[in-house]
Coordinates of N, CA and C in Angstrom, one line a residue:
X3 N 130.8 -24.5 -57.1 CA 130.5 -24.5 -58.5 C 129.4 -25.5 -58.8
X4 N 129.5 -26.7 -58.2 CA 128.5 -27.7 -58.4 C 127.1 -27.3 -57.9
X5 N 127.1 -26.6 -56.7 CA 125.9 -26.1 -56.1 C 125.2 -25.1 -57.0
X6 N 126.1 -24.2 -57.6 CA 125.5 -23.2 -58.5 C 124.9 -23.8 -59.7
X7 N 125.6 -24.8 -60.3 CA 125.0 -25.5 -61.5 C 123.7 -26.2 -61.1
X8 N 123.6 -26.8 -59.9 CA 122.4 -27.5 -59.5 C 121.3 -26.5 -59.3
X9 N 121.6 -25.4 -58.7 CA 120.5 -24.3 -58.5 C 120.0 -23.8 -59.8
X10 N 120.9 -23.7 -60.9 CA 120.5 -23.2 -62.2 C 119.6 -24.2 -62.9
X11 N 119.9 -25.4 -62.7 CA 119.1 -26.5 -63.4 C 117.8 -26.6 -62.7
X12 N 117.8 -26.5 -61.3 CA 116.5 -26.8 -60.6 C 115.5 -25.6 -60.7
X13 N 116.0 -24.4 -60.9 CA 115.1 -23.3 -60.9 C 114.7 -22.9 -62.4
X14 N 113.4 -23.1 -62.7 CA 113.0 -22.7 -64.1 C 113.0 -21.2 -64.2
X15 N 113.0 -20.7 -65.4 CA 112.8 -19.3 -65.6 C 111.4 -18.8 -65.2
X16 N 111.3 -17.5 -65.0 CA 110.0 -17.0 -64.5 C 108.9 -17.2 -65.5
X17 N 109.2 -17.2 -66.9 CA 108.2 -17.3 -67.9 C 107.9 -18.7 -68.3
X18 N 108.7 -19.7 -67.8 CA 108.5 -21.1 -68.2 C 107.4 -21.7 -67.4
X19 N 106.5 -22.5 -68.0 CA 105.4 -23.2 -67.2 C 106.1 -24.3 -66.4
X20 N 105.6 -24.5 -65.2 CA 106.1 -25.5 -64.3 C 105.2 -26.8 -64.5
X21 N 105.7 -27.9 -65.0 CA 105.0 -29.1 -65.3 C 105.4 -30.1 -64.3
X22 N 104.6 -30.6 -63.4 CA 104.9 -31.6 -62.5 C 105.0 -32.9 -63.2
X23 N 105.9 -33.8 -62.7 CA 106.0 -35.1 -63.3 C 104.7 -35.9 -63.3
X24 N 104.3 -36.4 -64.4 CA 103.0 -37.2 -64.5 C 101.8 -36.4 -64.7
X25 N 101.8 -35.1 -64.6 CA 100.6 -34.3 -64.8 C 100.4 -33.9 -66.3
X26 N 99.2 -33.8 -66.8 CA 99.0 -33.5 -68.2 C 99.3 -32.1 -68.5
X27 N 99.8 -31.8 -69.7 CA 100.1 -30.5 -70.1 C 98.8 -29.7 -70.4
X28 N 99.0 -28.4 -70.6 CA 97.8 -27.5 -70.9 C 97.1 -28.0 -72.2
X29 N 97.8 -28.2 -73.3 CA 97.1 -28.7 -74.5 C 96.3 -30.0 -74.3
X30 N 96.9 -30.9 -73.5 CA 96.3 -32.2 -73.2 C 95.0 -31.9 -72.4
X31 N 95.1 -31.1 -71.4 CA 93.9 -30.8 -70.6 C 92.8 -30.1 -71.5
X32 N 93.2 -29.3 -72.4 CA 92.2 -28.7 -73.3 C 91.5 -29.7 -74.2
X33 N 92.3 -30.6 -74.7 CA 91.7 -31.7 -75.5 C 90.8 -32.6 -74.7
X34 N 91.2 -32.9 -73.5 CA 90.3 -33.7 -72.6 C 89.0 -33.0 -72.3
X35 N 89.0 -31.7 -72.1 CA 87.8 -31.0 -71.8 C 86.9 -31.0 -73.1
X36 N 87.5 -30.7 -74.2 CA 86.7 -30.8 -75.5 C 86.1 -32.1 -75.7
X37 N 86.9 -33.2 -75.5 CA 86.4 -34.5 -75.6 C 85.2 -34.8 -74.7
X38 N 85.3 -34.3 -73.4 CA 84.3 -34.5 -72.4 C 83.0 -33.8 -72.9
X39 N 83.1 -32.6 -73.4 CA 82.0 -31.8 -73.8 C 81.3 -32.5 -75.0
X40 N 82.1 -33.0 -75.9 CA 81.5 -33.7 -77.1 C 80.8 -35.0 -76.7
X41 N 81.4 -35.7 -75.8 CA 80.8 -37.0 -75.4 C 79.5 -36.7 -74.6
X42 N 79.4 -35.6 -73.8 CA 78.2 -35.3 -73.1 C 77.1 -34.9 -74.1
X43 N 77.5 -34.1 -75.1 CA 76.5 -33.7 -76.1 C 76.0 -34.9 -76.9
X44 N 76.9 -35.8 -77.2 CA 76.4 -37.0 -77.9 C 75.5 -37.8 -77.1
X45 N 75.8 -38.0 -75.8 CA 74.9 -38.7 -74.9 C 73.5 -38.1 -74.8
X46 N 73.5 -36.7 -74.7 CA 72.2 -36.0 -74.7 C 71.4 -36.2 -76.0
X47 N 72.1 -36.1 -77.1 CA 71.4 -36.2 -78.4 C 70.9 -37.7 -78.5
X48 N 71.7 -38.6 -78.1 CA 71.3 -40.0 -78.1 C 70.1 -40.3 -77.2
X49 N 70.1 -39.7 -76.0 CA 69.0 -39.9 -75.1 C 67.7 -39.3 -75.7
X50 N 67.8 -38.1 -76.3 CA 66.6 -37.4 -76.9 C 66.1 -38.3 -78.1
X51 N 67.1 -38.8 -78.9 CA 66.7 -39.6 -80.0 C 65.9 -40.9 -79.6
X52 N 66.4 -41.5 -78.5 CA 65.7 -42.7 -77.9 C 64.3 -42.4 -77.4
X53 N 64.2 -41.2 -76.8 CA 62.9 -40.8 -76.3 C 61.9 -40.6 -77.5
X54 N 62.4 -40.0 -78.6 CA 61.6 -39.9 -79.8 C 61.2 -41.2 -80.3
X55 N 62.1 -42.2 -80.4 CA 61.8 -43.5 -80.9 C 60.7 -44.2 -80.0
X56 N 60.8 -44.0 -78.7 CA 59.8 -44.7 -77.8 C 58.4 -44.0 -77.9
X57 N 58.4 -42.6 -78.1 CA 57.2 -41.9 -78.1 C 56.6 -42.0 -79.5
X58 N 57.4 -42.3 -80.5 CA 56.8 -42.3 -81.9 C 55.6 -43.2 -82.1
X59 N 55.6 -44.4 -81.5 CA 54.3 -45.2 -81.7 C 53.1 -44.5 -81.1
X60 N 53.3 -43.7 -80.1 CA 52.1 -43.0 -79.5 C 51.7 -41.9 -80.5
X61 N 52.6 -41.3 -81.1 CA 52.3 -40.2 -82.1 C 51.6 -40.9 -83.3
X62 N 52.1 -42.0 -83.8 CA 51.4 -42.8 -84.9 C 50.0 -43.2 -84.5
X63 N 49.8 -43.6 -83.2 CA 48.5 -44.0 -82.8 C 47.5 -42.9 -82.8
X64 N 48.0 -41.6 -82.7 CA 47.1 -40.5 -82.7 C 46.6 -40.1 -84.1
X65 N 47.2 -40.6 -85.1 CA 46.9 -40.2 -86.5 C 45.4 -40.6 -86.9
X66 N 45.0 -41.9 -86.7 CA 43.6 -42.2 -87.0 C 42.6 -41.4 -86.2
X67 N 42.9 -41.1 -85.0 CA 42.0 -40.3 -84.1 C 41.9 -38.9 -84.7
X68 N 43.0 -38.3 -85.1 CA 42.9 -37.0 -85.7 C 42.2 -37.0 -87.0
X69 N 42.3 -38.1 -87.8 CA 41.6 -38.1 -89.1 C 40.1 -38.2 -88.8
X70 N 39.7 -38.8 -87.7 CA 38.2 -39.1 -87.5 C 37.6 -38.0 -86.6
X71 N 38.2 -36.9 -86.4 CA 37.7 -35.9 -85.5 C 36.4 -35.3 -86.0
X72 N 36.2 -35.2 -87.3 CA 35.0 -34.5 -87.9 C 33.9 -35.5 -88.2
X73 N 34.0 -36.7 -87.7 CA 33.0 -37.7 -88.1 C 31.9 -37.9 -87.0
X74 N 31.9 -37.0 -86.0 CA 30.8 -37.0 -85.0 C 30.8 -38.3 -84.2
X75 N 32.0 -38.6 -83.7 CA 32.2 -39.8 -82.8 C 31.5 -39.6 -81.5
X76 N 30.8 -40.6 -81.0 CA 30.1 -40.6 -79.7 C 30.7 -41.7 -78.8
X77 N 30.9 -41.3 -77.6 CA 31.5 -42.2 -76.6 C 30.3 -43.1 -76.0
X78 N 30.7 -44.2 -75.4 CA 29.7 -45.1 -74.8 C 30.3 -45.7 -73.5
X79 N 29.4 -46.2 -72.7 CA 29.8 -46.9 -71.5 C 30.7 -46.1 -70.5
X80 N 31.8 -46.7 -70.0 CA 32.6 -46.0 -69.1 C 33.3 -44.7 -69.7
X81 N 33.6 -44.8 -71.0 CA 34.2 -43.6 -71.6 C 33.2 -42.5 -71.7
X82 N 31.9 -42.8 -71.8 CA 30.9 -41.7 -71.8 C 30.9 -41.0 -70.4
X83 N 31.0 -41.9 -69.4 CA 31.0 -41.3 -68.0 C 32.2 -40.4 -67.8
X84 N 33.4 -40.9 -68.3 CA 34.6 -40.1 -68.2 C 34.4 -38.7 -69.0
X85 N 33.8 -38.8 -70.1 CA 33.6 -37.5 -70.9 C 32.6 -36.6 -70.1
X86 N 31.6 -37.1 -69.4 CA 30.8 -36.2 -68.6 C 31.6 -35.5 -67.6
X87 N 32.5 -36.3 -66.9 CA 33.4 -35.6 -65.9 C 34.3 -34.6 -66.5
X88 N 34.9 -34.9 -67.7 CA 35.8 -33.9 -68.3 C 35.0 -32.7 -68.7
X89 N 33.8 -32.8 -69.2 CA 33.0 -31.6 -69.6 C 32.7 -30.7 -68.4
X90 N 32.7 -31.2 -67.2 CA 32.4 -30.4 -66.0 C 33.7 -29.7 -65.5
X91 N 34.8 -30.0 -66.0 CA 36.1 -29.3 -65.5 C 36.0 -27.8 -65.9
X92 N 36.2 -27.0 -64.9 CA 36.2 -25.6 -65.1 C 34.8 -24.9 -64.9
X93 N 33.8 -25.7 -64.9 CA 32.4 -25.2 -64.8 C 31.7 -25.6 -63.5
X94 N 31.9 -26.8 -63.1 CA 31.3 -27.3 -61.8 C 32.4 -27.8 -60.9
X95 N 32.2 -27.7 -59.6 CA 33.2 -28.2 -58.6 C 33.2 -29.7 -58.7
X96 N 34.4 -30.3 -58.9 CA 34.5 -31.7 -58.9 C 35.3 -32.2 -57.7
X97 N 34.7 -33.0 -56.9 CA 35.3 -33.6 -55.7 C 35.6 -35.1 -55.8
X98 N 34.9 -35.8 -56.7 CA 35.0 -37.2 -56.9 C 35.5 -37.5 -58.3
X99 N 36.0 -38.8 -58.4 CA 36.6 -39.2 -59.7 C 35.6 -40.0 -60.5
X100 N 36.2 -40.9 -61.4 CA 35.3 -41.7 -62.3 C 34.4 -42.6 -61.5
X101 N 33.3 -42.9 -62.0 CA 32.3 -43.8 -61.4 C 32.8 -45.2 -61.6
X102 N 32.6 -46.0 -60.5 CA 32.9 -47.4 -60.6 C 31.7 -48.3 -60.7
X103 N 31.8 -49.4 -61.4 CA 30.6 -50.2 -61.6 C 30.2 -50.9 -60.3
X104 N 30.9 -50.8 -59.2 CA 30.5 -51.3 -57.9 C 29.7 -50.3 -57.1
X105 N 29.4 -49.2 -57.7 CA 28.4 -48.2 -57.1 C 29.1 -47.1 -56.3
X106 N 30.3 -46.8 -56.6 CA 31.0 -45.7 -55.9 C 32.0 -45.0 -56.8
X107 N 32.5 -43.9 -56.4 CA 33.4 -43.1 -57.3 C 34.8 -43.2 -56.7
X108 N 35.7 -43.1 -57.6 CA 37.1 -43.0 -57.2 C 37.4 -41.7 -56.5
X109 N 38.6 -41.5 -56.0 CA 38.8 -40.5 -55.0 C 39.0 -39.1 -55.4
X110 N 39.2 -38.8 -56.7 CA 39.4 -37.4 -57.1 C 39.3 -37.2 -58.6
X111 N 39.3 -35.9 -59.0 CA 39.1 -35.6 -60.4 C 40.3 -35.5 -61.2
X112 N 41.4 -36.1 -60.8 CA 42.7 -35.9 -61.5 C 42.6 -36.4 -62.9
X113 N 42.0 -37.6 -63.2 CA 41.9 -38.0 -64.6 C 41.1 -37.0 -65.5
X114 N 40.0 -36.4 -65.0 CA 39.3 -35.4 -65.7 C 40.1 -34.2 -66.1
X115 N 40.9 -33.8 -65.1 CA 41.8 -32.6 -65.3 C 42.9 -32.9 -66.3
X116 N 43.4 -34.1 -66.2 CA 44.5 -34.5 -67.2 C 44.0 -34.6 -68.6
X117 N 42.8 -35.1 -68.8 CA 42.3 -35.3 -70.2 C 41.6 -34.0 -70.7
X118 N 41.3 -33.0 -69.9 CA 40.5 -31.9 -70.3 C 41.2 -31.0 -71.3
X119 N 42.5 -30.7 -71.2 CA 43.1 -29.7 -72.2 C 43.1 -30.2 -73.6
X120 N 43.4 -31.5 -73.9 CA 43.4 -32.0 -75.2 C 41.9 -32.1 -75.7
X121 N 41.0 -32.5 -74.8 CA 39.6 -32.5 -75.1 C 39.1 -31.2 -75.6
X122 N 39.5 -30.1 -74.9 CA 39.1 -28.8 -75.3 C 39.7 -28.4 -76.6
X123 N 40.9 -28.8 -76.9 CA 41.6 -28.4 -78.1 C 40.9 -29.1 -79.3
X124 N 40.2 -30.2 -79.1 CA 39.5 -30.9 -80.2 C 38.1 -30.4 -80.3
X125 N 37.7 -29.4 -79.6 CA 36.4 -28.9 -79.7 C 35.4 -29.7 -79.0
X126 N 35.8 -30.5 -78.0 CA 34.8 -31.3 -77.3 C 34.4 -32.6 -78.0
X127 N 35.3 -33.0 -78.9 CA 35.0 -34.3 -79.6 C 35.4 -35.5 -78.6
X128 N 34.6 -36.5 -78.7 CA 34.9 -37.7 -77.8 C 36.2 -38.3 -78.1
X129 N 36.7 -38.2 -79.3 CA 38.0 -38.8 -79.6 C 39.1 -38.0 -79.0
X130 N 38.8 -36.8 -78.5 CA 39.8 -36.0 -77.8 C 40.2 -36.7 -76.5
X131 N 39.4 -37.6 -75.9 CA 39.8 -38.3 -74.7 C 40.9 -39.3 -75.1
X132 N 40.8 -40.0 -76.2 CA 41.9 -40.9 -76.6 C 43.2 -40.1 -76.9
X133 N 43.1 -38.9 -77.5 CA 44.3 -38.1 -77.7 C 44.9 -37.6 -76.4
X134 N 44.0 -37.3 -75.4 CA 44.4 -36.9 -74.1 C 45.2 -38.0 -73.4
X135 N 44.7 -39.3 -73.6 CA 45.4 -40.4 -73.0 C 46.7 -40.6 -73.6
X136 N 46.9 -40.4 -74.9 CA 48.2 -40.5 -75.5 C 49.1 -39.4 -75.0
X137 N 48.6 -38.2 -74.8 CA 49.4 -37.1 -74.2 C 49.9 -37.4 -72.8
X138 N 49.0 -38.0 -72.0 CA 49.4 -38.4 -70.6 C 50.5 -39.4 -70.7
X139 N 50.4 -40.4 -71.5 CA 51.4 -41.5 -71.6 C 52.7 -40.9 -72.2
X140 N 52.6 -40.1 -73.2 CA 53.8 -39.5 -73.7 C 54.6 -38.6 -72.7
X141 N 53.8 -37.9 -71.9 CA 54.4 -37.1 -70.8 C 55.1 -38.0 -69.8
X142 N 54.5 -39.1 -69.5 CA 55.0 -40.1 -68.6 C 56.4 -40.6 -69.1
X143 N 56.4 -40.9 -70.4 CA 57.7 -41.5 -71.0 C 58.8 -40.4 -70.9
X144 N 58.4 -39.2 -71.2 CA 59.4 -38.1 -71.1 C 59.9 -37.9 -69.6
X145 N 59.0 -38.0 -68.7 CA 59.3 -37.9 -67.3 C 60.2 -39.0 -66.8
X146 N 60.0 -40.2 -67.3 CA 60.8 -41.4 -66.9 C 62.2 -41.1 -67.5
X147 N 62.3 -40.6 -68.7 CA 63.6 -40.4 -69.3 C 64.4 -39.3 -68.5
X148 N 63.7 -38.3 -68.1 CA 64.4 -37.2 -67.4 C 64.9 -37.7 -66.1
X149 N 64.1 -38.4 -65.3 CA 64.6 -39.0 -64.1 C 65.7 -40.0 -64.2
X150 N 65.6 -40.8 -65.2 CA 66.7 -41.8 -65.5 C 68.0 -41.1 -65.8
X151 N 67.9 -40.0 -66.6 CA 69.1 -39.2 -66.9 C 69.7 -38.6 -65.6
X152 N 68.9 -38.1 -64.7 CA 69.4 -37.4 -63.5 C 70.0 -38.5 -62.6
X153 N 69.5 -39.7 -62.6 CA 69.9 -40.7 -61.6 C 71.1 -41.5 -62.1
X154 N 71.2 -41.8 -63.4 CA 72.2 -42.6 -63.9 C 72.8 -42.3 -65.3
X155 N 72.4 -41.1 -65.8 CA 73.0 -40.8 -67.1 C 72.4 -41.5 -68.3
X156 N 73.2 -41.6 -69.4 CA 72.8 -42.2 -70.6 C 72.5 -43.7 -70.4
X157 N 73.3 -44.4 -69.6 CA 73.1 -45.8 -69.5 C 71.8 -46.1 -68.9
X158 N 71.4 -45.4 -67.8 CA 70.1 -45.7 -67.2 C 69.0 -45.3 -68.1
X159 N 69.1 -44.2 -68.9 CA 68.1 -43.8 -69.9 C 67.8 -45.0 -70.8
X160 N 68.9 -45.6 -71.3 CA 68.7 -46.7 -72.3 C 67.9 -47.8 -71.7
X161 N 68.4 -48.2 -70.5 CA 67.7 -49.3 -69.8 C 66.2 -49.0 -69.5
X162 N 66.0 -47.8 -69.0 CA 64.6 -47.4 -68.6 C 63.7 -47.4 -69.8
X163 N 64.2 -46.8 -70.9 CA 63.3 -46.6 -72.1 C 63.2 -48.0 -72.8
X164 N 64.1 -48.8 -72.8 CA 63.9 -50.2 -73.3 C 62.8 -50.9 -72.6
X165 N 62.8 -50.8 -71.3 CA 61.7 -51.4 -70.5 C 60.4 -50.8 -70.8
X166 N 60.4 -49.4 -70.9 CA 59.1 -48.8 -71.3 C 58.6 -49.2 -72.7
X167 N 59.6 -49.4 -73.6 CA 59.2 -49.8 -75.0 C 58.6 -51.2 -74.9
X168 N 59.2 -52.1 -74.1 CA 58.7 -53.5 -73.9 C 57.3 -53.4 -73.3
X169 N 57.1 -52.6 -72.3 CA 55.8 -52.4 -71.7 C 54.8 -52.0 -72.7
X170 N 55.1 -51.0 -73.5 CA 54.1 -50.5 -74.5 C 53.9 -51.6 -75.5
X171 N 54.9 -52.4 -75.8 CA 54.7 -53.6 -76.7 C 53.7 -54.6 -76.2
X172 N 53.9 -54.8 -74.9 CA 53.0 -55.8 -74.2 C 51.6 -55.3 -74.1
X173 N 51.4 -54.0 -73.9 CA 50.1 -53.4 -73.8 C 49.3 -53.4 -75.1
X174 N 50.1 -53.3 -76.2 CA 49.4 -53.3 -77.5 C 49.2 -51.9 -78.0
X175 N 48.7 -51.7 -79.2 CA 48.5 -50.4 -79.8 C 47.3 -49.7 -79.3
X176 N 46.3 -50.4 -78.8 CA 45.0 -49.8 -78.5 C 45.0 -49.2 -77.1
X177 N 45.7 -49.9 -76.1 CA 45.6 -49.5 -74.7 C 46.2 -48.1 -74.4
X178 N 47.3 -47.7 -75.0 CA 47.8 -46.4 -74.7 C 46.9 -45.2 -75.1
X179 N 46.0 -45.4 -76.0 CA 45.1 -44.4 -76.4 C 43.7 -44.6 -75.8
X180 N 43.6 -45.5 -74.9 CA 42.3 -45.8 -74.2 C 42.2 -44.9 -73.0
X181 N 41.2 -44.0 -72.9 CA 41.1 -43.1 -71.7 C 40.5 -43.8 -70.5
X182 N 40.1 -45.1 -70.6 CA 39.6 -45.8 -69.4 C 40.5 -45.7 -68.2
X183 N 40.0 -45.3 -67.1 CA 40.9 -44.9 -66.0 C 41.9 -46.0 -65.5
X184 N 41.5 -47.3 -65.5 CA 42.5 -48.3 -65.1 C 43.7 -48.4 -66.1
X185 N 43.5 -48.1 -67.3 CA 44.5 -48.1 -68.3 C 45.3 -46.8 -68.3
X186 N 44.6 -45.7 -68.0 CA 45.3 -44.4 -68.0 C 46.4 -44.2 -67.0
X187 N 46.3 -45.0 -65.9 CA 47.2 -44.8 -64.8 C 48.5 -45.7 -64.9
X188 N 48.6 -46.5 -65.9 CA 49.7 -47.5 -65.9 C 51.0 -46.8 -66.1
X189 N 51.2 -46.0 -67.1 CA 52.5 -45.4 -67.3 C 52.8 -44.3 -66.2
X190 N 51.8 -43.5 -65.8 CA 52.1 -42.7 -64.6 C 52.6 -43.5 -63.4
X191 N 52.1 -44.7 -63.2 CA 52.6 -45.5 -62.1 C 54.0 -45.9 -62.3
X192 N 54.4 -46.2 -63.5 CA 55.8 -46.4 -63.8 C 56.7 -45.2 -63.5
X193 N 56.2 -44.0 -63.9 CA 56.9 -42.8 -63.5 C 57.0 -42.6 -62.0
X194 N 56.0 -43.0 -61.3 CA 56.1 -42.9 -59.8 C 57.2 -43.8 -59.2
X195 N 57.4 -45.0 -59.9 CA 58.5 -45.9 -59.4 C 59.8 -45.2 -59.4
X196 N 60.1 -44.5 -60.5 CA 61.4 -43.7 -60.6 C 61.4 -42.6 -59.7
X197 N 60.3 -41.9 -59.5 CA 60.3 -40.8 -58.5 C 60.5 -41.3 -57.1
X198 N 59.9 -42.4 -56.7 CA 60.2 -43.0 -55.4 C 61.6 -43.4 -55.2
X199 N 62.2 -43.9 -56.3 CA 63.6 -44.2 -56.2 C 64.5 -43.0 -56.0
X200 N 64.1 -41.9 -56.7 CA 64.9 -40.6 -56.5 C 64.7 -40.1 -55.1
X201 N 63.5 -40.2 -54.5 CA 63.4 -39.8 -53.2 C 64.2 -40.7 -52.2
X202 N 64.2 -42.0 -52.4 CA 65.0 -42.9 -51.6 C 66.5 -42.6 -51.7
X203 N 66.9 -42.1 -52.9 CA 68.3 -41.8 -53.1 C 68.7 -40.4 -52.4
X204 N 67.7 -39.7 -51.9 CA 68.0 -38.4 -51.2 C 67.6 -37.2 -51.9
X205 N 66.8 -37.3 -53.0 CA 66.3 -36.2 -53.7 C 65.1 -35.6 -53.1
X206 N 65.2 -34.5 -52.3 CA 64.1 -33.9 -51.6 C 63.1 -33.3 -52.6
X207 N 63.6 -32.7 -53.7 CA 62.6 -32.1 -54.6 C 61.7 -33.1 -55.3
X208 N 62.1 -34.4 -55.3 CA 61.3 -35.4 -55.9 C 60.1 -35.8 -55.1
X209 N 60.2 -35.5 -53.8 CA 59.1 -36.0 -52.9 C 57.8 -35.3 -53.2
X210 N 57.7 -34.0 -53.3 CA 56.4 -33.4 -53.6 C 55.9 -33.8 -55.0
X211 N 56.8 -34.0 -56.0 CA 56.4 -34.5 -57.3 C 55.9 -35.9 -57.2
X212 N 56.5 -36.7 -56.4 CA 56.1 -38.1 -56.2 C 54.7 -38.1 -55.5
X213 N 54.5 -37.3 -54.6 CA 53.2 -37.2 -53.9 C 52.1 -36.8 -54.9
X214 N 52.4 -35.8 -55.7 CA 51.4 -35.3 -56.7 C 51.1 -36.4 -57.7
X215 N 52.1 -37.1 -58.2 CA 51.9 -38.2 -59.2 C 51.1 -39.3 -58.5
X216 N 51.6 -39.7 -57.3 CA 50.9 -40.8 -56.6 C 49.4 -40.5 -56.3
X217 N 49.2 -39.2 -55.9 CA 47.8 -38.8 -55.7 C 47.0 -38.9 -57.0
X218 N 47.5 -38.5 -58.1 CA 46.8 -38.5 -59.3 C 46.5 -40.0 -59.8
X219 N 47.5 -40.9 -59.5 CA 47.3 -42.3 -59.9 C 46.1 -42.9 -59.0
X220 N 46.1 -42.6 -57.7 CA 45.1 -43.1 -56.8 C 43.7 -42.5 -57.2
X221 N 43.7 -41.2 -57.5 CA 42.5 -40.6 -57.9 C 41.9 -41.2 -59.2
X222 N 42.8 -41.6 -60.1 CA 42.4 -42.2 -61.3 C 41.8 -43.6 -61.1
X223 N 42.5 -44.4 -60.3 CA 41.9 -45.7 -59.9 C 42.4 -46.1 -58.5
X224 N 41.5 -46.4 -57.7 CA 41.8 -46.7 -56.3 C 42.5 -48.0 -56.1
X225 N 42.4 -48.9 -57.1 CA 43.1 -50.2 -57.0 C 44.6 -50.1 -57.0
X226 N 45.1 -49.0 -57.4 CA 46.6 -48.8 -57.4 C 47.0 -48.2 -56.0
X227 N 46.1 -48.0 -55.1 CA 46.4 -47.4 -53.8 C 47.5 -48.1 -53.0
X228 N 47.4 -49.4 -52.8 CA 48.4 -50.1 -52.0 C 49.8 -50.0 -52.6
X229 N 49.9 -50.1 -53.9 CA 51.2 -49.9 -54.5 C 51.8 -48.5 -54.3
X230 N 50.9 -47.5 -54.6 CA 51.3 -46.1 -54.4 C 51.7 -45.9 -52.9
X231 N 50.9 -46.4 -52.0 CA 51.3 -46.2 -50.6 C 52.6 -46.8 -50.2
X232 N 52.9 -48.0 -50.7 CA 54.2 -48.6 -50.3 C 55.3 -47.8 -50.9
X233 N 55.2 -47.3 -52.2 CA 56.2 -46.6 -52.8 C 56.5 -45.3 -52.1
X234 N 55.4 -44.5 -51.7 CA 55.6 -43.2 -51.1 C 56.1 -43.4 -49.7
X235 N 55.5 -44.3 -48.9 CA 55.9 -44.4 -47.5 C 57.4 -45.0 -47.4
X236 N 57.7 -46.0 -48.2 CA 59.0 -46.6 -48.2 C 60.1 -45.6 -48.6
X237 N 59.8 -44.9 -49.7 CA 60.8 -43.9 -50.1 C 61.0 -42.8 -49.1
X238 N 59.9 -42.3 -48.5 CA 60.0 -41.3 -47.5 C 60.8 -41.7 -46.3
X239 N 60.6 -43.0 -45.8 CA 61.3 -43.5 -44.7 C 62.8 -43.5 -45.0
X240 N 63.2 -44.0 -46.2 CA 64.6 -44.0 -46.6 C 65.2 -42.7 -46.7
X241 N 64.4 -41.7 -47.2 CA 64.9 -40.3 -47.3 C 65.2 -39.8 -45.9
X242 N 64.3 -40.0 -44.9 CA 64.5 -39.5 -43.6 C 65.6 -40.2 -42.9
X243 N 65.8 -41.5 -43.2 CA 67.0 -42.2 -42.7 C 68.3 -41.6 -43.2
X244 N 68.3 -41.3 -44.5 CA 69.5 -40.7 -45.0 C 69.8 -39.3 -44.4
X245 N 68.8 -38.5 -44.2 CA 68.9 -37.2 -43.6 C 69.4 -37.3 -42.1
X246 N 68.9 -38.3 -41.4 CA 69.3 -38.5 -40.0 C 70.7 -38.9 -39.9
X247 N 71.1 -39.8 -40.8 CA 72.5 -40.2 -40.8 C 73.5 -39.1 -41.1
X248 N 73.0 -38.2 -42.0 CA 73.9 -37.1 -42.4 C 74.0 -36.1 -41.3
X249 N 73.0 -36.0 -40.4 CA 73.1 -35.1 -39.3 C 74.0 -35.7 -38.1
X250 N 74.1 -37.0 -38.0 CA 74.8 -37.6 -36.9 C 76.4 -37.4 -37.1

């Protein structure tokens, strides 16, 4: 009789859910999933809002340039040489980059190609070069935020964009809209740092992107070549080391 009672107590009915001791119930799991979805959405909205805050000064810096587009602005000095290169994009074969005052050209036409779309949109106005520089810098900020999100989520996005905001503060309001090639490569170089880190962490898709960005930075100004070389070679070695360990 005791055995029959024990069997009756131990065996649940067929329609009753079996809940293991210490495991959450179905309503609890549903609430946890909803809470996780809402927290993820809030983190994404917060990250996008922070990107907007960091990019906003670049947008504000474009306003006086847009106002002065019809005033017949003419470029001078190094900026005029850059404009000559941008004008040749799509019409003449470009193999070399901006001219250096030391009597030679930088390694490639990447800065001309980067500045050309916005320059064309402004009708070939010289101020379009400044707007193009702002577009390059804004794209670099967005790229930094995307990589930070992939590598460390909302926390890393906050830290990365705070550092970018401090860098922009140190550079001042004029430099981000200056198309001069040594200034144009600064934020893309910061983007390359995060790309190299992604490669070192095992992200194979980041390697061709890092090579492309690094090549563009060196083409813009050869002086960044040693830094770019260390970042690309070091991250590639770490990636190969990770792959080799995974195969062993």
